[in-house]
């Protein structure tokens, strides 16, 4: 069985990753990775679908055992990407997308060298500011912090395999599909060459 693809998508808050992904996933054989969390389940949450729910003690033990690609703490609760779940999925031929921060993406690349890293951002910082302010959900100091973080994150863009500029939704979804198809063909041709070289085909 061929391994599935692992795509890692990063980009600044406000770059529209979630909106683009929800459109992209409608017509593709990919699914979003499931995170683990120490927060309590809410109405409608389902174990193994919404999150993998862990106690604080279980989560901290997993951290100590190096079981996460990356993790963070928000509002007193842990959130993280379990290595075993992701690796099991791709080893079983499933295609997985991880939407994670830059530092986490670098950790994934170190563990899974054939992961495809895609960085998504707005055309420039002015557009990003406009989108963040247009949400009207956060105070100005939070927006300024997000913009500062975005300038730090974009420095890592050249560590990624592909760059996708989110200017207009439909075009961005099309661009993302093209990038994934290019990466898929590249992986496929590499696998075929290896088999041919070994005399298996």
mmCIF file of C-alpha atoms in Angstrom:
data_model
loop_
_atom_site.group_PDB
_atom_site.id
_atom_site.type_symbol
_atom_site.label_atom_id
_atom_site.label_comp_id
_atom_site.label_asym_id
_atom_site.label_seq_id
_atom_site.Cartn_x
_atom_site.Cartn_y
_atom_site.Cartn_z
ATOM 1 C CA UNK A 1 0.000 0.000 0.000
ATOM 2 C CA UNK A 2 1.314 3.436 -0.914
ATOM 3 C CA UNK A 3 1.629 5.936 1.912
ATOM 4 C CA UNK A 4 -0.801 8.814 2.032
ATOM 5 C CA UNK A 5 0.264 12.419 1.574
ATOM 6 C CA UNK A 6 0.867 14.674 4.533
ATOM 7 C CA UNK A 7 0.295 18.344 3.811
ATOM 8 C CA UNK A 8 1.227 20.977 6.370
ATOM 9 C CA UNK A 9 -0.471 24.345 5.956
ATOM 10 C CA UNK A 10 0.744 27.398 7.859
ATOM 11 C CA UNK A 11 0.240 31.116 7.620
ATOM 12 C CA UNK A 12 -0.594 34.197 9.652
ATOM 13 C CA UNK A 13 -3.837 34.546 11.561
ATOM 14 C CA UNK A 14 -6.249 36.328 9.207
ATOM 15 C CA UNK A 15 -4.750 34.862 6.028
ATOM 16 C CA UNK A 16 -7.925 32.838 5.460
ATOM 17 C CA UNK A 17 -6.543 29.318 5.884
ATOM 18 C CA UNK A 18 -9.719 27.931 7.457
ATOM 19 C CA UNK A 19 -12.043 29.341 4.789
ATOM 20 C CA UNK A 20 -9.822 28.126 1.944
ATOM 21 C CA UNK A 21 -9.449 24.682 3.511
ATOM 22 C CA UNK A 22 -13.190 24.199 3.996
ATOM 23 C CA UNK A 23 -13.699 24.860 0.267
ATOM 24 C CA UNK A 24 -10.700 22.759 -0.760
ATOM 25 C CA UNK A 25 -11.808 19.735 1.275
ATOM 26 C CA UNK A 26 -15.204 19.579 -0.445
ATOM 27 C CA UNK A 27 -13.740 18.016 -3.558
ATOM 28 C CA UNK A 28 -10.573 16.324 -2.357
ATOM 29 C CA UNK A 29 -9.658 12.988 -0.745
ATOM 30 C CA UNK A 30 -7.989 14.731 2.184
ATOM 31 C CA UNK A 31 -9.098 15.171 5.752
ATOM 32 C CA UNK A 32 -7.956 17.476 8.501
ATOM 33 C CA UNK A 33 -5.846 15.990 11.250
ATOM 34 C CA UNK A 34 -7.483 15.653 14.656
ATOM 35 C CA UNK A 35 -5.837 17.401 17.598
ATOM 36 C CA UNK A 36 -5.693 16.352 21.215
ATOM 37 C CA UNK A 37 -6.842 18.693 23.966
ATOM 38 C CA UNK A 38 -7.069 18.787 27.733
ATOM 39 C CA UNK A 39 -10.231 20.920 27.676
ATOM 40 C CA UNK A 40 -13.522 19.348 28.675
ATOM 41 C CA UNK A 41 -15.839 18.190 25.844
ATOM 42 C CA UNK A 42 -18.610 20.632 24.919
ATOM 43 C CA UNK A 43 -22.116 19.732 23.688
ATOM 44 C CA UNK A 44 -21.768 18.262 20.198
ATOM 45 C CA UNK A 45 -18.111 17.295 20.651
ATOM 46 C CA UNK A 46 -17.227 13.707 19.744
ATOM 47 C CA UNK A 47 -14.154 11.800 20.855
ATOM 48 C CA UNK A 48 -11.870 11.045 17.916
ATOM 49 C CA UNK A 49 -13.837 13.340 15.605
ATOM 50 C CA UNK A 50 -13.761 16.812 17.165
ATOM 51 C CA UNK A 51 -10.706 16.150 19.329
ATOM 52 C CA UNK A 52 -8.953 13.415 21.250
ATOM 53 C CA UNK A 53 -9.911 14.433 24.780
ATOM 54 C CA UNK A 54 -7.250 13.942 27.465
ATOM 55 C CA UNK A 55 -6.986 14.881 31.106
ATOM 56 C CA UNK A 56 -4.326 17.486 31.957
ATOM 57 C CA UNK A 57 -2.239 14.701 33.503
ATOM 58 C CA UNK A 58 -2.570 12.469 30.410
ATOM 59 C CA UNK A 59 -1.627 15.347 28.126
ATOM 60 C CA UNK A 60 1.436 16.274 30.192
ATOM 61 C CA UNK A 61 2.549 12.632 30.204
ATOM 62 C CA UNK A 62 2.261 12.616 26.388
ATOM 63 C CA UNK A 63 4.392 15.790 26.275
ATOM 64 C CA UNK A 64 7.029 14.129 28.465
ATOM 65 C CA UNK A 65 7.025 11.095 26.160
ATOM 66 C CA UNK A 66 7.518 13.243 23.052
ATOM 67 C CA UNK A 67 4.184 12.149 21.557
ATOM 68 C CA UNK A 68 3.327 15.491 19.897
ATOM 69 C CA UNK A 69 4.596 17.154 16.739
ATOM 70 C CA UNK A 70 3.707 20.422 18.446
ATOM 71 C CA UNK A 71 1.530 21.629 21.301
ATOM 72 C CA UNK A 72 0.468 24.880 22.928
ATOM 73 C CA UNK A 73 -1.513 26.085 25.919
ATOM 74 C CA UNK A 74 -4.470 28.458 25.543
ATOM 75 C CA UNK A 75 -6.696 29.656 28.371
ATOM 76 C CA UNK A 76 -5.316 26.995 30.682
ATOM 77 C CA UNK A 77 -5.925 24.109 28.251
ATOM 78 C CA UNK A 78 -3.432 22.174 26.151
ATOM 79 C CA UNK A 79 -3.838 21.556 22.410
ATOM 80 C CA UNK A 80 -1.494 19.433 20.320
ATOM 81 C CA UNK A 81 -0.974 17.286 17.218
ATOM 82 C CA UNK A 82 -0.421 13.607 18.140
ATOM 83 C CA UNK A 83 2.359 11.990 16.111
ATOM 84 C CA UNK A 84 0.931 8.464 16.261
ATOM 85 C CA UNK A 85 -2.456 9.423 14.846
ATOM 86 C CA UNK A 86 -0.949 11.322 11.893
ATOM 87 C CA UNK A 87 1.655 8.647 11.099
ATOM 88 C CA UNK A 88 -0.919 5.827 11.370
ATOM 89 C CA UNK A 89 -3.214 7.657 8.946
ATOM 90 C CA UNK A 90 -0.578 8.275 6.262
ATOM 91 C CA UNK A 91 0.903 4.779 6.670
ATOM 92 C CA UNK A 92 -2.601 3.427 5.970
ATOM 93 C CA UNK A 93 -2.784 5.395 2.716
ATOM 94 C CA UNK A 94 -4.893 8.295 4.007
ATOM 95 C CA UNK A 95 -4.177 11.882 2.903
ATOM 96 C CA UNK A 96 -3.958 14.264 5.846
ATOM 97 C CA UNK A 97 -3.743 18.039 6.194
ATOM 98 C CA UNK A 98 -2.261 19.662 9.281
ATOM 99 C CA UNK A 99 -3.052 23.318 9.854
ATOM 100 C CA UNK A 100 -0.374 24.356 12.335
ATOM 101 C CA UNK A 101 2.014 27.144 13.295
ATOM 102 C CA UNK A 102 5.424 27.639 11.716
ATOM 103 C CA UNK A 103 7.422 26.088 14.574
ATOM 104 C CA UNK A 104 5.202 22.998 14.532
ATOM 105 C CA UNK A 105 5.581 22.733 10.762
ATOM 106 C CA UNK A 106 9.374 22.661 11.101
ATOM 107 C CA UNK A 107 9.053 19.850 13.670
ATOM 108 C CA UNK A 108 6.788 17.863 11.341
ATOM 109 C CA UNK A 109 9.261 18.283 8.474
ATOM 110 C CA UNK A 110 12.044 16.934 10.688
ATOM 111 C CA UNK A 111 9.958 13.842 11.568
ATOM 112 C CA UNK A 112 8.300 13.310 8.168
ATOM 113 C CA UNK A 113 10.762 14.499 5.482
ATOM 114 C CA UNK A 114 8.327 13.837 2.611
ATOM 115 C CA UNK A 115 5.610 16.046 4.148
ATOM 116 C CA UNK A 116 4.566 18.834 1.757
ATOM 117 C CA UNK A 117 4.749 22.254 3.410
ATOM 118 C CA UNK A 118 2.529 25.059 2.107
ATOM 119 C CA UNK A 119 2.645 28.627 3.397
ATOM 120 C CA UNK A 120 -0.477 30.734 2.845
ATOM 121 C CA UNK A 121 -0.651 34.473 3.314
ATOM 122 C CA UNK A 122 -2.329 37.631 2.066
ATOM 123 C CA UNK A 123 -0.745 39.712 -0.761
ATOM 124 C CA UNK A 124 0.828 42.045 1.835
ATOM 125 C CA UNK A 125 0.677 43.176 5.461
ATOM 126 C CA UNK A 126 -1.811 45.971 4.664
ATOM 127 C CA UNK A 127 -4.359 43.459 3.365
ATOM 128 C CA UNK A 128 -3.780 41.297 6.444
ATOM 129 C CA UNK A 129 -4.388 44.290 8.739
ATOM 130 C CA UNK A 130 -7.607 45.115 6.858
ATOM 131 C CA UNK A 131 -8.877 41.551 7.240
ATOM 132 C CA UNK A 132 -8.029 41.340 10.926
ATOM 133 C CA UNK A 133 -9.672 44.684 11.653
ATOM 134 C CA UNK A 134 -12.649 43.741 9.484
ATOM 135 C CA UNK A 135 -13.435 40.805 11.777
ATOM 136 C CA UNK A 136 -14.221 43.250 14.603
ATOM 137 C CA UNK A 137 -13.708 40.426 17.076
ATOM 138 C CA UNK A 138 -10.480 41.486 18.773
ATOM 139 C CA UNK A 139 -9.126 44.609 20.486
ATOM 140 C CA UNK A 140 -6.520 46.652 18.600
ATOM 141 C CA UNK A 141 -3.630 45.502 20.798
ATOM 142 C CA UNK A 142 -4.372 41.857 19.899
ATOM 143 C CA UNK A 143 -4.460 42.789 16.196
ATOM 144 C CA UNK A 144 -1.100 44.562 16.518
ATOM 145 C CA UNK A 145 0.359 41.462 18.177
ATOM 146 C CA UNK A 146 -0.992 39.248 15.372
ATOM 147 C CA UNK A 147 0.570 41.538 12.766
ATOM 148 C CA UNK A 148 3.905 41.442 14.600
ATOM 149 C CA UNK A 149 3.703 37.621 14.671
ATOM 150 C CA UNK A 150 2.811 37.575 10.948
ATOM 151 C CA UNK A 151 5.998 39.508 10.116
ATOM 152 C CA UNK A 152 7.992 36.925 12.082
ATOM 153 C CA UNK A 153 6.199 33.976 10.463
ATOM 154 C CA UNK A 154 6.670 35.194 6.894
ATOM 155 C CA UNK A 155 10.445 34.974 7.434
ATOM 156 C CA UNK A 156 9.983 31.191 7.386
ATOM 157 C CA UNK A 157 8.159 31.145 4.047
ATOM 158 C CA UNK A 158 11.296 30.064 2.178
ATOM 159 C CA UNK A 159 11.456 26.927 4.382
ATOM 160 C CA UNK A 160 8.196 25.765 2.801
ATOM 161 C CA UNK A 161 7.806 23.845 -0.454
ATOM 162 C CA UNK A 162 5.079 26.116 -1.846
ATOM 163 C CA UNK A 163 3.691 29.594 -1.299
ATOM 164 C CA UNK A 164 -0.002 30.340 -1.889
ATOM 165 C CA UNK A 165 -1.230 33.950 -1.898
ATOM 166 C CA UNK A 166 -4.824 34.267 -0.718
ATOM 167 C CA UNK A 167 -6.199 37.266 -2.577
ATOM 168 C CA UNK A 168 -9.498 35.961 -3.937
ATOM 169 C CA UNK A 169 -11.112 32.823 -2.471
ATOM 170 C CA UNK A 170 -12.024 30.913 -5.642
ATOM 171 C CA UNK A 171 -8.598 31.504 -7.202
ATOM 172 C CA UNK A 172 -6.817 30.574 -3.980
ATOM 173 C CA UNK A 173 -8.708 27.270 -3.722
ATOM 174 C CA UNK A 174 -7.772 26.580 -7.356
ATOM 175 C CA UNK A 175 -4.130 27.453 -6.624
ATOM 176 C CA UNK A 176 -4.092 25.154 -3.597
ATOM 177 C CA UNK A 177 -5.514 22.279 -5.662
ATOM 178 C CA UNK A 178 -2.843 22.872 -8.324
ATOM 179 C CA UNK A 179 -0.080 22.833 -5.707
ATOM 180 C CA UNK A 180 -1.390 19.590 -4.178
ATOM 181 C CA UNK A 181 -1.665 17.951 -7.613
ATOM 182 C CA UNK A 182 1.907 19.010 -8.467
ATOM 183 C CA UNK A 183 3.159 17.577 -5.172
ATOM 184 C CA UNK A 184 1.160 14.380 -5.726
ATOM 185 C CA UNK A 185 2.608 13.877 -9.231
ATOM 186 C CA UNK A 186 6.118 14.537 -7.976
ATOM 187 C CA UNK A 187 5.715 11.975 -5.187
ATOM 188 C CA UNK A 188 4.162 9.454 -7.593
ATOM 189 C CA UNK A 189 6.948 9.825 -10.170
ATOM 190 C CA UNK A 190 9.593 9.463 -7.455
ATOM 191 C CA UNK A 191 7.976 6.250 -6.171
ATOM 192 C CA UNK A 192 7.716 4.869 -9.705
ATOM 193 C CA UNK A 193 11.386 5.634 -10.362
ATOM 194 C CA UNK A 194 12.432 3.861 -7.155
ATOM 195 C CA UNK A 195 10.410 0.769 -8.098
ATOM 196 C CA UNK A 196 11.764 0.837 -11.664
ATOM 197 C CA UNK A 197 15.345 1.224 -10.425
ATOM 198 C CA UNK A 198 14.875 -1.804 -8.154
ATOM 199 C CA UNK A 199 13.402 -3.800 -11.040
ATOM 200 C CA UNK A 200 9.981 -4.060 -9.407
ATOM 201 C CA UNK A 201 8.151 -2.617 -12.480
#
